[in-house]
Amino acid sequence: MEESVSSNNISSGGGGNKVEFDQLDDGLSRIIKKQKTCLSKAISDIDTIISSLKQCKQVLSLASNNNDNSNDNNEKNNNSNNNDKDNNNSNNNDNTDNNNNNINNDQMIVETPTNDIIPKAISKLNQSLIESKLCTKLVSEHKELHAPISKFGKLVDKNFRNDIEKSTKDIGFETKILNKVILNHLYRVGKFEIGDIFANEIGIDKKVAMSIKDCFIEHHRILESIEQFNLKPVIEWCRLHREGLSSIDSSLEFKLHRLHIIQLLKNQKSDDALQYARDYLEEFSTTHMKDLQQLMGTFLFAKRLDQSPYKDIFEQQSIDDQWFEIRNTFSRDNCSLMGLPQESPLSITITVGIKSLPTLLKLSSFSVLKGVNDDSLTVEINVDEKYKFHSVFACPVSREQSTSQNPPVMLLCGHLLCKNSMQRLLKGSSNRFKCPYCPTEQNLSNVKTVYF
């Protein structure tokens, strides 16, 4: 079955639904836009409420201050009147009574407005909040936000299936291996802190976790230096691992020296470039002669590189491509020396699983296939060439795909077929038979199992 991947949608294969990423993106954009609008309005409404509260607070504070001032004045007047009363007790009884009456009248005048201001201020605040309907607006705006969220949820349900467990088989996973793969992935992508927490939770031996982590710490340190256009750390790494790099026929060290010379020439440092070439390029004369000849030819045009036949080498795009190539080459070679694939096994598994899932889901929907032995049922799933790690052998006689119970075997004449097909060629109790493709007579003892 064919599957297609594009920037707008992903086909689920076999006539299934398509994941409409444009619709999902539009739906999410609407939610974000509405959320920003609601937030802006909510902040404005809350500011209005706070402003009303502050005004009411000012009124109440002013009333309270006036009341305190009045009480202070009353006390002063009372003290003054009492002193007058002591000095003129016999002569000023009537005057004292009059002063006390005036003080009480003044207090009544002050207290009466204060008692009226407090309920009026609170009543005014309550009335303004009711008339502005700010609380109702907040509720209404949040209801408007809920609408696009609800639609987006339905869009997600439409594009993504929630029954993927139907496509799985009862496979007993090795938990320790799976945890180690996850830990390896976390350290590989540079998530060292999260990796340490995960290692602690799964109870892996600290020495084992540290050995994995140390390898990738150096890996990321050198990658960061490459991204900063610094060649010294990676050149030093190549010198320390020269023997290992030689065993895998790596050309990384030569590429580093070549790029360094190109940069020196581009910066008009031809003398430094020539001396560097004499110091480091001699050992590559037997393995990279053609590249060396081209590189040495550039020295003839060192002062007019833009007019030389090698000017393409010094263009910025070419130099950027060389940096990118060095980064990938280092990553690949370092992983090879560590005995690891260049790409994370967890990432590969998830990527291939995502592409395989639609086909397996469609297959699981056929009731006629329920209960069928999985080993006898094969389905072709198209994946990229880089994800085809194991060859699959189909018997030319029976047209069946080989399995662990029915492995491919090689006959004495060199032809391949499946074990079951070979056993059908045996006559009776005899161990001799003829190859179905050539008349060579075979003996069962000469048959060898083939492993891909």
C-alpha positions as MATLAB code, in Angstrom:
seq = 'MEESVSSNNISSGGGGNKVEFDQLDDGLSRIIKKQKTCLSKAISDIDTIISSLKQCKQVLSLASNNNDNSNDNNEKNNNSNNNDKDNNNSNNNDNTDNNNNNINNDQMIVETPTNDIIPKAISKLNQSLIESKLCTKLVSEHKELHAPISKFGKLVDKNFRNDIEKSTKDIGFETKILNKVILNHLYRVGKFEIGDIFANEIGIDKKVAMSIKDCFIEHHRILESIEQFNLKPVIEWCRLHREGLSSIDSSLEFKLHRLHIIQLLKNQKSDDALQYARDYLEEFSTTHMKDLQQLMGTFLFAKRLDQSPYKDIFEQQSIDDQWFEIRNTFSRDNCSLMGLPQESPLSITITVGIKSLPTLLKLSSFSVLKGVNDDSLTVEINVDEKYKFHSVFACPVSREQSTSQNPPVMLLCGHLLCKNSMQRLLKGSSNRFKCPYCPTEQNLSNVKTVYF';
ca = [
       0.000    0.000    0.000;
       1.251    3.453   -0.804;
       1.561    6.296    1.621;
       2.269    9.894    0.834;
       3.607   12.650    3.073;
       3.229   16.336    2.311;
       3.448   19.605    4.185;
      -0.353   19.907    4.306;
      -1.576   16.432    5.157;
      -0.553   12.869    5.791;
      -2.495   10.053    4.200;
      -3.505    7.248    6.503;
      -3.069    4.776    3.660;
      -5.501    2.374    2.051;
      -8.206    4.968    1.488;
      -8.254    6.127    5.109;
      -8.754    9.633    6.394;
      -6.081   12.268    5.956;
      -4.574   14.291    8.749;
      -5.410   17.845    7.692;
      -2.611   19.798    9.308;
      -3.783   23.061    7.694;
      -7.153   22.739    9.432;
      -5.490   21.890   12.731;
      -3.150   24.852   12.391;
      -6.030   27.208   11.539;
      -8.076   25.916   14.480;
      -5.196   26.381   16.886;
      -4.517   29.865   15.485;
      -8.154   30.840   16.084;
      -7.924   29.666   19.696;
      -4.725   31.640   20.277;
      -6.201   34.766   18.660;
      -9.427   34.498   20.663;
      -7.497   33.855   23.848;
      -5.427   37.001   23.333;
      -8.605   39.034   22.656;
     -10.365   37.673   25.750;
      -7.291   38.305   27.870;
      -7.070   41.905   26.685;
     -10.754   42.522   27.395;
     -10.580   40.777   30.761;
      -7.595   42.890   31.826;
      -9.442   46.054   30.750;
     -12.582   45.055   32.704;
     -10.559   44.133   35.780;
      -8.745   47.490   35.595;
     -12.140   49.216   35.514;
     -13.268   47.308   38.599;
     -10.027   48.137   40.411;
     -10.427   51.806   39.497;
     -13.960   51.848   40.953;
     -12.715   50.182   44.122;
      -9.926   52.740   44.476;
     -12.395   55.637   44.091;
     -14.646   54.145   46.746;
     -11.651   53.601   48.995;
     -10.618   57.241   48.610;
     -14.092   58.427   49.566;
     -14.199   56.180   52.622;
     -10.680   57.208   53.626;
     -11.584   60.902   53.310;
     -14.686   60.399   55.437;
     -12.673   58.552   58.058;
     -10.072   61.337   58.210;
     -12.751   63.985   58.607;
     -14.290   62.000   61.455;
     -10.921   61.684   63.209;
     -10.254   65.408   62.849;
     -13.664   66.219   64.290;
     -13.049   63.995   67.295;
      -9.696   65.680   67.907;
     -11.305   69.121   67.774;
     -14.027   67.988   70.169;
     -11.454   66.765   72.674;
      -9.561   70.051   72.511;
     -12.765   72.020   73.018;
     -13.761   69.807   75.940;
     -10.386   70.287   77.637;
     -10.607   74.038   77.166;
     -14.129   74.144   78.553;
     -13.157   72.032   81.529;
     -10.321   74.449   82.392;
     -12.684   77.380   82.152;
     -15.088   75.537   84.365;
     -12.456   75.009   87.064;
     -11.416   78.663   87.047;
     -14.873   80.127   86.863;
     -16.976   77.436   88.421;
     -19.307   79.737   90.220;
     -19.586   82.409   87.598;
     -19.661   80.526   84.333;
     -21.997   77.591   84.840;
     -24.333   78.882   82.202;
     -21.503   79.531   79.749;
     -20.101   76.038   80.208;
     -23.508   74.547   79.465;
     -23.755   76.634   76.346;
     -20.253   75.565   75.155;
     -21.034   71.919   75.751;
     -24.247   72.260   73.811;
     -22.339   73.919   70.913;
     -19.726   71.145   70.911;
     -22.407   68.465   70.786;
     -24.095   70.272   67.945;
     -20.809   70.503   66.014;
     -20.191   66.784   66.550;
     -23.660   65.982   65.293;
     -22.988   68.117   62.210;
     -19.761   66.241   61.450;
     -20.919   62.715   62.283;
     -24.131   62.902   60.363;
     -22.484   63.460   56.934;
     -19.860   60.792   57.738;
     -22.495   58.197   58.490;
     -24.249   59.105   55.252;
     -21.085   59.007   53.092;
     -20.128   55.380   53.882;
     -23.376   53.697   52.776;
     -23.681   56.102   49.847;
     -20.153   55.284   48.633;
     -20.709   51.544   48.905;
     -24.112   51.845   47.274;
     -22.604   53.879   44.427;
     -19.849   51.250   43.932;
     -22.402   48.454   43.864;
     -24.597   50.349   41.428;
     -21.716   51.111   39.059;
     -20.661   47.440   38.992;
     -24.224   46.323   38.297;
     -24.730   48.873   35.520;
     -21.388   48.112   33.832;
     -22.154   44.358   33.854;
     -18.402   43.627   33.979;
     -18.801   40.221   35.604;
     -21.359   39.230   32.997;
     -19.010   40.385   30.228;
     -16.166   38.270   31.620;
     -18.368   35.170   31.681;
     -19.627   35.873   28.154;
     -16.121   36.369   26.758;
     -14.935   33.104   28.286;
     -17.919   31.360   26.695;
     -16.803   32.772   23.341;
     -13.351   31.308   23.951;
     -14.874   27.929   24.759;
     -16.483   27.696   21.298;
     -13.254   27.472   19.213;
     -11.722   25.153   21.823;
     -14.706   22.822   21.495;
     -14.462   22.900   17.678;
     -10.737   22.166   17.827;
     -11.375   19.154   20.034;
     -13.796   17.768   17.457;
     -11.229   18.449   14.722;
      -8.598   16.489   16.645;
     -11.022   13.587   17.116;
     -11.758   13.655   13.392;
      -8.124   13.573   12.281;
      -6.623   11.248   14.879;
      -7.801    7.797   15.830;
      -8.034    6.696   19.421;
      -8.154    2.949   18.753;
      -4.497    2.399   17.879;
      -4.249   -0.407   20.423;
      -6.141   -2.596   17.940;
      -3.074   -2.652   15.706;
      -0.756   -3.926   18.413;
       0.199   -7.485   19.173;
       0.832   -9.119   22.497;
       4.569   -8.547   22.508;
       6.565   -8.977   25.677;
       8.857   -5.957   25.860;
      12.130   -6.202   27.722;
      11.637   -3.336   30.154;
      15.344   -2.958   30.894;
      16.226   -2.726   27.210;
      13.399   -0.266   26.533;
      14.466    1.948   29.464;
      18.050    1.904   28.252;
      16.935    2.931   24.746;
      14.977    5.871   26.213;
      17.897    6.890   28.425;
      20.262    6.647   25.469;
      17.940    8.907   23.446;
      17.732   11.548   26.197;
      21.521   11.748   26.490;
      21.920   11.624   22.709;
      19.760   14.732   22.192;
      21.528   16.583   25.023;
      18.775   16.358   27.673;
      21.277   15.458   30.387;
      19.285   16.739   33.371;
      16.132   14.892   32.323;
      18.244   11.810   31.563;
      19.692   11.861   35.086;
      16.199   12.044   36.598;
      14.997    9.197   34.368;
      18.064    7.078   35.224;
      17.354    7.587   38.917;
      13.675    6.637   38.532;
      14.322    3.407   36.612;
      17.050    2.421   39.057;
      19.789    1.889   36.487;
      23.326    1.497   37.793;
      24.924    4.933   38.128;
      28.177    3.785   36.538;
      26.296    2.513   33.466;
      24.322    5.752   33.172;
      27.451    7.841   33.626;
      29.348    5.881   30.971;
      26.576    6.598   28.447;
      26.321   10.239   29.518;
      30.069   10.916   29.330;
      30.217    9.819   25.703;
      27.480   12.204   24.679;
      28.763   15.093   26.808;
      31.919   15.143   24.707;
      29.841   14.573   21.574;
      27.716   17.667   22.219;
      30.704   19.743   23.311;
      32.371   19.183   19.948;
      29.119   19.720   18.040;
      28.690   23.081   19.778;
      32.233   24.090   18.803;
      31.479   23.197   15.164;
      28.310   25.290   15.277;
      30.466   28.163   16.550;
      32.850   27.654   13.587;
      35.679   26.465   15.812;
      37.709   23.603   14.329;
      40.283   23.116   17.097;
      38.256   20.780   19.392;
      37.187   18.461   16.569;
      40.718   18.378   15.079;
      42.108   17.418   18.494;
      39.396   14.751   18.807;
      40.446   13.324   15.424;
      44.065   13.084   16.571;
      43.068   11.198   19.712;
      40.869    8.771   17.729;
      43.021    8.506   14.586;
      43.379    4.738   14.814;
      39.646    4.176   15.194;
      38.810    6.599   12.386;
      41.289    4.819   10.135;
      39.574    1.491   10.801;
      36.277    2.883    9.447;
      37.927    4.707    6.506;
      36.886    8.116    7.774;
      37.872   11.234    5.822;
      36.878   13.625    8.621;
      40.396   14.773    9.551;
      41.282   15.629    5.951;
      38.056   17.598    5.532;
      38.886   19.601    8.665;
      42.374   20.501    7.444;
      41.049   21.374    3.997;
      38.389   23.706    5.419;
      40.956   25.411    7.658;
      43.240   26.076    4.682;
      40.313   27.420    2.634;
      39.448   29.857    5.434;
      43.069   31.038    5.667;
      43.218   31.629    1.916;
      39.902   33.470    1.940;
      41.252   35.745    4.707;
      44.335   36.548    2.551;
      46.683   34.497    4.763;
      48.309   32.466    2.008;
      51.666   32.079    3.826;
      49.957   30.650    6.912;
      47.858   28.374    4.711;
      50.929   27.069    2.884;
      52.779   26.345    6.120;
      49.697   24.605    7.546;
      49.458   22.450    4.400;
      53.109   21.425    4.755;
      52.591   20.497    8.407;
      49.395   18.444    8.155;
      48.554   17.321    4.605;
      51.521   15.118    3.723;
      50.039   12.028    5.398;
      46.919   12.274    3.166;
      48.868   12.162   -0.112;
      48.099    8.464   -0.639;
      44.396    8.626    0.156;
      43.231   12.069   -1.062;
      45.619   12.927   -3.900;
      42.941   14.304   -6.230;
      41.528   16.596   -3.538;
      45.050   17.675   -2.578;
      45.879   18.599   -6.173;
      42.798   20.767   -6.408;
      43.542   22.397   -3.058;
      47.162   23.105   -3.978;
      46.034   24.635   -7.262;
      44.211   27.339   -5.327;
      47.537   28.702   -4.059;
      48.373   29.831   -7.600;
      45.418   32.222   -7.448;
      45.743   33.178   -3.771;
      45.620   36.915   -4.542;
      42.772   36.722   -7.060;
      40.516   33.940   -5.808;
      37.385   35.520   -7.298;
      38.915   35.137  -10.778;
      40.361   31.651  -10.298;
      38.886   28.409  -11.693;
      38.464   27.365   -8.043;
      36.346   30.347   -7.013;
      33.341   28.106   -6.311;
      35.222   26.582   -3.376;
      35.472   29.973   -1.670;
      31.836   31.017   -2.066;
      29.962   31.337    1.212;
      27.393   28.701    0.273;
      30.165   26.204   -0.445;
      31.836   26.924    2.894;
      28.503   26.590    4.741;
      27.962   23.232    3.026;
      31.400   22.088    4.178;
      30.616   23.017    7.784;
      27.345   21.101    7.528;
      29.151   18.094    6.041;
      31.757   18.157    8.815;
      29.049   18.220   11.471;
      27.277   15.213    9.967;
      30.524   13.344    9.359;
      31.679   13.845   12.937;
      28.307   12.750   14.307;
      28.315    9.625   12.138;
      31.944    8.696   12.851;
      31.695    9.276   16.595;
      28.557    7.137   16.826;
      30.332    4.421   14.812;
      33.270    4.446   17.235;
      30.839    4.187   20.155;
      29.073    1.279   18.459;
      25.842    3.244   18.048;
      23.700    4.081   15.015;
      23.895    7.658   13.770;
      20.180    8.182   14.362;
      18.469    7.432   17.659;
      16.853    3.956   17.699;
      13.899    5.418   19.586;
      13.424    8.084   16.927;
      13.669    5.502   14.132;
      11.151    3.215   15.831;
       8.615    5.980   16.355;
       9.038    7.330   12.812;
       8.556    3.940   11.172;
       5.725    3.131   13.589;
       3.849    6.290   12.641;
       4.105    5.440    8.948;
       3.076    1.833    9.577;
       0.194    2.544   11.938;
      -2.504    3.496    9.365;
      -1.941    0.299    7.372;
      -1.976   -1.862   10.494;
      -5.151   -0.141   11.718;
      -6.878   -0.819    8.420;
      -5.737   -4.430    8.527;
      -7.082   -4.840   12.059;
     -10.542   -3.723   10.882;
     -10.939   -6.828    8.684;
     -12.862   -9.283   10.813;
     -11.922  -12.153    8.496;
      -8.282  -11.737    9.556;
      -8.926  -11.869   13.281;
      -7.223  -14.796   14.907;
      -4.863  -15.316   11.971;
      -1.285  -16.124   12.940;
       0.730  -12.927   12.559;
       3.808  -14.801   11.333;
       1.912  -16.101    8.324;
       0.370  -12.744    7.439;
       2.692  -10.261    5.771;
       1.824   -6.714    4.715;
       3.987   -4.425    2.643;
       4.582   -1.009    4.196;
       6.515    1.563    2.206;
       9.170    3.405    4.188;
      12.171    5.466    3.172;
      15.261    3.608    2.045;
      17.220    4.788    5.064;
      14.839    2.862    7.317;
      15.284   -0.460    5.530;
      17.849   -2.041    7.809;
      17.132   -5.721    7.127;
      16.762   -7.475    3.813;
      13.622   -9.562    3.343;
      13.895  -12.794    1.391;
      10.980  -14.149   -0.616;
      11.272  -17.763   -1.741;
      11.383  -17.959   -5.585;
       9.598  -21.344   -5.441;
       6.741  -20.818   -2.973;
       6.666  -16.989   -3.194;
       6.498  -16.933    0.585;
       8.417  -14.494    2.746;
      11.004  -16.123    4.970;
      10.449  -16.222    8.744;
      12.431  -17.446   11.743;
      10.621  -20.815   11.416;
      11.073  -20.884    7.646;
      14.496  -19.289    7.065;
      16.267  -18.988    3.715;
      18.799  -21.701    2.903;
      21.606  -21.832    0.337;
      22.117  -24.936   -1.768;
      25.427  -26.361   -2.901;
      24.982  -24.735   -6.317;
      24.473  -21.307   -4.725;
      20.735  -20.931   -5.292;
      18.550  -19.704   -2.415;
      15.101  -20.875   -1.364;
      13.137  -21.263    1.849;
      13.620  -24.253    4.112;
      10.049  -25.540    3.643;
      10.435  -25.473   -0.147;
      13.698  -27.356    0.117;
      12.149  -30.048    2.331;
       9.374  -30.629   -0.214;
      12.052  -31.566   -2.742;
      13.225  -34.493   -0.600;
      12.045  -37.863   -1.857;
      10.971  -40.273    0.845;
      13.630  -40.927    3.439;
      16.456  -39.955    1.092;
      18.540  -36.897    1.900;
      19.261  -36.202   -1.753;
      17.357  -33.897   -4.113;
      17.861  -31.734   -7.176;
      17.928  -27.951   -7.320;
      14.704  -26.648   -8.926;
      16.751  -24.182  -11.022;
      19.655  -26.320  -12.161;
      20.175  -30.076  -12.480;
      22.773  -30.141   -9.708;
      22.072  -32.958   -7.303;
      22.180  -31.871   -3.676;
      22.648  -33.500   -0.325;
      20.856  -32.252    2.769;
      24.160  -32.071    4.633;
      25.402  -29.451    2.139;
      22.521  -27.052    2.784;
      23.383  -23.967    4.834;
      21.025  -21.550    6.599;
      21.429  -17.945    5.451;
      21.233  -14.970    7.823;
      20.708  -11.455    6.488;
];
